[in-house]
CSV table of C-alpha atoms and ligand atoms in Angstrom, one decimal:
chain,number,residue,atom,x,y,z
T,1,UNK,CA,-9.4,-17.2,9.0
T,2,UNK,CA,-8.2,-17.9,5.4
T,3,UNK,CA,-6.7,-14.0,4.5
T,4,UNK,CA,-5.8,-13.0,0.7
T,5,UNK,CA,-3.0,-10.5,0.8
T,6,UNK,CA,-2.9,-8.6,-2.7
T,7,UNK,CA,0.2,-6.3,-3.0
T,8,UNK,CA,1.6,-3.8,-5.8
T,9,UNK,CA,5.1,-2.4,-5.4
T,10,UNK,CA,7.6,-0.8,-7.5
T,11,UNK,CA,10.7,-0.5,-5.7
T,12,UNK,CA,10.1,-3.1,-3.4
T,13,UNK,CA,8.5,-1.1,-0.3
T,14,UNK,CA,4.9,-2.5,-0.7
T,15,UNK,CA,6.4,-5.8,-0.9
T,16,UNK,CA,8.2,-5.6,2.4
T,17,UNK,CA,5.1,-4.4,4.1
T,18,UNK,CA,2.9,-6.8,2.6
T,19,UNK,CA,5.4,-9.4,3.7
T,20,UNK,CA,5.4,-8.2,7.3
T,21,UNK,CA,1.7,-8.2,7.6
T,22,UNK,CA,1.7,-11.4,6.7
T,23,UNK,CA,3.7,-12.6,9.1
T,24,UNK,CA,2.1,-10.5,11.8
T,25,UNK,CA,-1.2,-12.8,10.3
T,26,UNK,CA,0.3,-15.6,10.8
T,27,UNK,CA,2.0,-15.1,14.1
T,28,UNK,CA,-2.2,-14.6,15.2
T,29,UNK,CA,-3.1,-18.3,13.8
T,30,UNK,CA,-4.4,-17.5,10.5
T,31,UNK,CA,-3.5,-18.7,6.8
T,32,UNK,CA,-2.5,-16.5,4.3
T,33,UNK,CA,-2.1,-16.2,0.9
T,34,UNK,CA,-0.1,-13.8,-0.7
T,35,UNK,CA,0.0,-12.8,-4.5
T,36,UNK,CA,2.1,-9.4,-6.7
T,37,UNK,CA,-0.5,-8.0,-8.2
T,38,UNK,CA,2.1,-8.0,-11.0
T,39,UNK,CA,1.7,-11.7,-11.7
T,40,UNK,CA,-2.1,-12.4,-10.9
T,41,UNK,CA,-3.7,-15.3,-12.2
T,42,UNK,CA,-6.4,-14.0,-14.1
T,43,UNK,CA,-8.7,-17.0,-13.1
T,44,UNK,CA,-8.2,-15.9,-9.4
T,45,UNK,CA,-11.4,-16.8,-7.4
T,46,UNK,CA,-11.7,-14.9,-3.8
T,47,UNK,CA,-14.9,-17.1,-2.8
T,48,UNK,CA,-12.6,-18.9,-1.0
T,49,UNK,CA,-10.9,-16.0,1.7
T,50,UNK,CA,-12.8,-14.8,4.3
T,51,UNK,CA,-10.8,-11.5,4.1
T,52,UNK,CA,-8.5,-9.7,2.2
T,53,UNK,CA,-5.8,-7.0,2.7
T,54,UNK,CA,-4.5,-4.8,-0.4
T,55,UNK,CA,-1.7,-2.6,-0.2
T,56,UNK,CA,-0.3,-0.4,-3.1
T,57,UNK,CA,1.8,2.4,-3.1
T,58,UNK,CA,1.8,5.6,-5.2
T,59,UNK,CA,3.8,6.8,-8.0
T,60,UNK,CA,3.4,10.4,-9.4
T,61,UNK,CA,-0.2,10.3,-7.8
T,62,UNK,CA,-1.4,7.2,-8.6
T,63,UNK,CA,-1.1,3.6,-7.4
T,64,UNK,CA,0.1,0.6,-9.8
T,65,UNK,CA,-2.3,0.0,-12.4
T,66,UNK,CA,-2.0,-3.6,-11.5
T,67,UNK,CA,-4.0,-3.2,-8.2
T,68,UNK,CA,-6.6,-0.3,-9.6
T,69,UNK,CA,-7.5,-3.1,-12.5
T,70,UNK,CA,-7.6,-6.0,-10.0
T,71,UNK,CA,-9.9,-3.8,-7.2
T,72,UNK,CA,-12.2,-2.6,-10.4
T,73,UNK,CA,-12.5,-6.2,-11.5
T,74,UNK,CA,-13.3,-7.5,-7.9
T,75,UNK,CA,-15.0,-4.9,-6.4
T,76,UNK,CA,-18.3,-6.6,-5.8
T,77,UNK,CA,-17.0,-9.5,-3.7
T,78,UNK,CA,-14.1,-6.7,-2.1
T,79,UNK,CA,-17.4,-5.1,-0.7
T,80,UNK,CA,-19.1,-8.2,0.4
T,81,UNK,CA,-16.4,-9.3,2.5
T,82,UNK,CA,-14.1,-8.0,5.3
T,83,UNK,CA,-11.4,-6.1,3.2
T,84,UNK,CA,-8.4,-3.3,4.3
T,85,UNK,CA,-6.4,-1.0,1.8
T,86,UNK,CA,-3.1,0.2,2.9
T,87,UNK,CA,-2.0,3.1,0.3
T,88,UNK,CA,1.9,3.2,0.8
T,89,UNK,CA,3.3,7.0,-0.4
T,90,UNK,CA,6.0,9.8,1.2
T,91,UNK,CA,2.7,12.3,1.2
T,92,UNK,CA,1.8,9.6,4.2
T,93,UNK,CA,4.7,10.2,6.1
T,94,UNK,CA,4.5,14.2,6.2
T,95,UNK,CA,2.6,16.1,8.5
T,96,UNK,CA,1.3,18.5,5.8
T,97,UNK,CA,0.9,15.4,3.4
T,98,UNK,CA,-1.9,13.5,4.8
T,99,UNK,CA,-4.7,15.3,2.9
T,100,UNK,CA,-3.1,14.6,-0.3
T,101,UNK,CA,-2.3,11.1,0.7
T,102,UNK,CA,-6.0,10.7,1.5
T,103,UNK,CA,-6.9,12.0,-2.3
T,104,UNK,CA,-4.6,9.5,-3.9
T,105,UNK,CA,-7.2,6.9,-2.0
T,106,UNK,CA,-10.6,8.8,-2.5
T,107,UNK,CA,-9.8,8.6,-6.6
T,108,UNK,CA,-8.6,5.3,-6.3
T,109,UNK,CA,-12.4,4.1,-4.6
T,110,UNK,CA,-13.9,6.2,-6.9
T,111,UNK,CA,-12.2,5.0,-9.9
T,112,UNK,CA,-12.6,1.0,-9.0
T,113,UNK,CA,-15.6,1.5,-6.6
T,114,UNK,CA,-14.4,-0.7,-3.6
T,115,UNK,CA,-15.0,0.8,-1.0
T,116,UNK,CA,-12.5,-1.1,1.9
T,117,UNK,CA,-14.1,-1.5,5.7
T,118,UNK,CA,-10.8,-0.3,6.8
T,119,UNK,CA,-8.0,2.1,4.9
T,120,UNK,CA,-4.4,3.0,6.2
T,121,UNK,CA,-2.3,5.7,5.1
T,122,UNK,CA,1.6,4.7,5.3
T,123,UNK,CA,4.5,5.9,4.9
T,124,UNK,CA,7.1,4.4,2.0
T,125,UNK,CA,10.4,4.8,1.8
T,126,UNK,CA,13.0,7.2,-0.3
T,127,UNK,CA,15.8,5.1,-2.0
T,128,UNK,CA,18.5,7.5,-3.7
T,129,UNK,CA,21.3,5.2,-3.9
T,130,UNK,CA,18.8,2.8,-6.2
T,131,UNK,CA,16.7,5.5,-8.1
T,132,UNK,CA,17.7,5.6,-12.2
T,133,UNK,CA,18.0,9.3,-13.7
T,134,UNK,CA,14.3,9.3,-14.2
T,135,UNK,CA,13.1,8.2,-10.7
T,136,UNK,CA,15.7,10.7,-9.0
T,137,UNK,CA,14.9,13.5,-10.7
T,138,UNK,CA,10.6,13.1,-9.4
T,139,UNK,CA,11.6,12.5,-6.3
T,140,UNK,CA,14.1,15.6,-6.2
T,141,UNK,CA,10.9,17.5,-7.4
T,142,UNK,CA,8.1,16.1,-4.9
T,143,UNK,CA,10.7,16.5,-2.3
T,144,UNK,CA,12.1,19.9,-3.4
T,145,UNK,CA,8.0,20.9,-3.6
T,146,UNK,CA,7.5,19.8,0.0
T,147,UNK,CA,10.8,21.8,1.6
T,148,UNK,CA,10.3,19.3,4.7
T,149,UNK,CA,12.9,19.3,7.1
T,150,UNK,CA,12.5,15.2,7.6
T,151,UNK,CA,13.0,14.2,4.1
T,152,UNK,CA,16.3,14.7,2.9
T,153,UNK,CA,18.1,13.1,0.5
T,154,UNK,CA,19.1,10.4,2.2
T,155,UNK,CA,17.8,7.0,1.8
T,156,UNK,CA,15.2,6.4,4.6
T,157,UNK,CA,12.6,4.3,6.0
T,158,UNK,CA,9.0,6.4,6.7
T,159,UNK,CA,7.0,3.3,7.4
T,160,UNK,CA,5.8,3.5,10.9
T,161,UNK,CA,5.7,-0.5,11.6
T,162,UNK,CA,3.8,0.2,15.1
T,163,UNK,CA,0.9,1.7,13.2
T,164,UNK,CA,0.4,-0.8,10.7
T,165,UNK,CA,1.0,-3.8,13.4
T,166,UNK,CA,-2.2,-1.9,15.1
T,167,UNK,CA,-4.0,-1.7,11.7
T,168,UNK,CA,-3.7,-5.2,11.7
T,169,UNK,CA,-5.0,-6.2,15.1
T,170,UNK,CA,-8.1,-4.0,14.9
T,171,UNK,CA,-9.0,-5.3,11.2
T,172,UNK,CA,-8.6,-8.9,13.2
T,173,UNK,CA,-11.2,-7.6,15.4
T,174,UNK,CA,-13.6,-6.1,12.9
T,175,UNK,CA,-13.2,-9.0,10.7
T,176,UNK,CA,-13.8,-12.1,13.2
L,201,LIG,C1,9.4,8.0,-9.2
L,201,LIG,C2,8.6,8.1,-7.9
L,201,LIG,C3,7.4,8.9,-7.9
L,201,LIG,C4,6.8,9.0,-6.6
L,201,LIG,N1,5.6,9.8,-6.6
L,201,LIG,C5,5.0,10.0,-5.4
L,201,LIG,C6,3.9,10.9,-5.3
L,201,LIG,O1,3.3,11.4,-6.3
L,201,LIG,N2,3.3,11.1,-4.1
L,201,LIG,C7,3.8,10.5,-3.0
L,201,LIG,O2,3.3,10.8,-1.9
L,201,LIG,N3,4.9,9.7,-3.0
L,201,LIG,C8,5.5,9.4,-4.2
L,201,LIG,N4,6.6,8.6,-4.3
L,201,LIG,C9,7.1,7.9,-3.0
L,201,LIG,C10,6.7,6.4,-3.0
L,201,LIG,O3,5.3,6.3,-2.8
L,201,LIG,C11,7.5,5.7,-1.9
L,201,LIG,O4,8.8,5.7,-2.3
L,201,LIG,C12,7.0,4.3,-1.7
L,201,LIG,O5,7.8,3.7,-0.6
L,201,LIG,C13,7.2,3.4,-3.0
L,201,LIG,O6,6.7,2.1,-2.6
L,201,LIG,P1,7.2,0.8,-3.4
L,201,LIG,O7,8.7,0.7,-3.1
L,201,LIG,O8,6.4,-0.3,-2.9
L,201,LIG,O9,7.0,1.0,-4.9
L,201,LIG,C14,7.3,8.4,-5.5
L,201,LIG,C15,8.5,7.7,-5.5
L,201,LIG,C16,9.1,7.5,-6.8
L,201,LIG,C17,10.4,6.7,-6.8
């Protein structure tokens, strides 16, 4: 299959697991293309993918703008087609954060009205040592706010790879 990968990232997470799905695509025999939704050609066709894989992550609630404009623009041929939405945020990684993490994507369908065959919730990743004053001080807050044992101020790693290596493989399946 010919697979768009469509990514928005702000510290770099999203990019890394947009980066390691497509190499898990390839590794299964299929071509990929992958494109920042930061630097989208605004002439992009999608006739030519058979299916196609976004993943954003969230900041302060919402994903980047760049991936709510390019799912709003697109939605029609998004629903026609096999298509998968991973929505990359801390909320994803904390037991008591999943239904919030699932709100972030329920506005974010009903706002660009694609509505994704398949939708993952994943975990990001905290970076103190390469937050500026600004970003520190939110994440301080949301953390502070959530009193979590597992999220301390530490850099760290949330996303669970095994999980989104299975997201993969099924949305193979459904999509073949
Ligand atoms: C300034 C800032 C705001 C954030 N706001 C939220 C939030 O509102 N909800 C949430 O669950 N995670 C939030 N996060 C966590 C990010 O979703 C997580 O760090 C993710 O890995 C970022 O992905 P990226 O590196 O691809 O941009 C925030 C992180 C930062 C730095």
């Amino acid at each position: 299959m010919k697979i768009l990968i469509v990514y928005g990232t702000t510290e770099g997470q999203t990019r890394k697991i947009a980066t390691w799905t497509e190499t898990r695509l390839r590794e299964r025999g299929h071509q990929v293309e992958i494109l920042n939704s930061a630097a989208l050609d605004p002439d992009l066709k999608l006739d030519g993918f058979e299916a196609i894989i976004v993943a954003a992550s969230i900041h302060q609630k919402h994903h980047q703008d760049a991936v709510v404009n390019f799912a709003f623009a697109h939605h029609d041929l998004l629903n026609a087609k096999p298509s998968a939405f991973i929505s990359v945020s801390l909320s994803a990684a904390l037991e008591d954060g999943r239904a919030e993490a699932q709100e972030y994507v329920d506005s974010f369908i009903s706002v660009t009205g694609w509505q994704p065959r398949a939708t993952l919730l994943l975990g990001g990743a905290l970076r103190y040592t390469e937050y500026d004053y600004f970003q520190e001080q939110v994440v301080k807050f949301i953390v502070m706010k959530r009193n979590d044992p597992a999220i301390s101020e530490r850099d760290h790693d949330f996303t669970n790879w095994d999980a989104l290596g299975d997201f993969v493989d099924r949305f193979l399946e459904m999509a073949a």
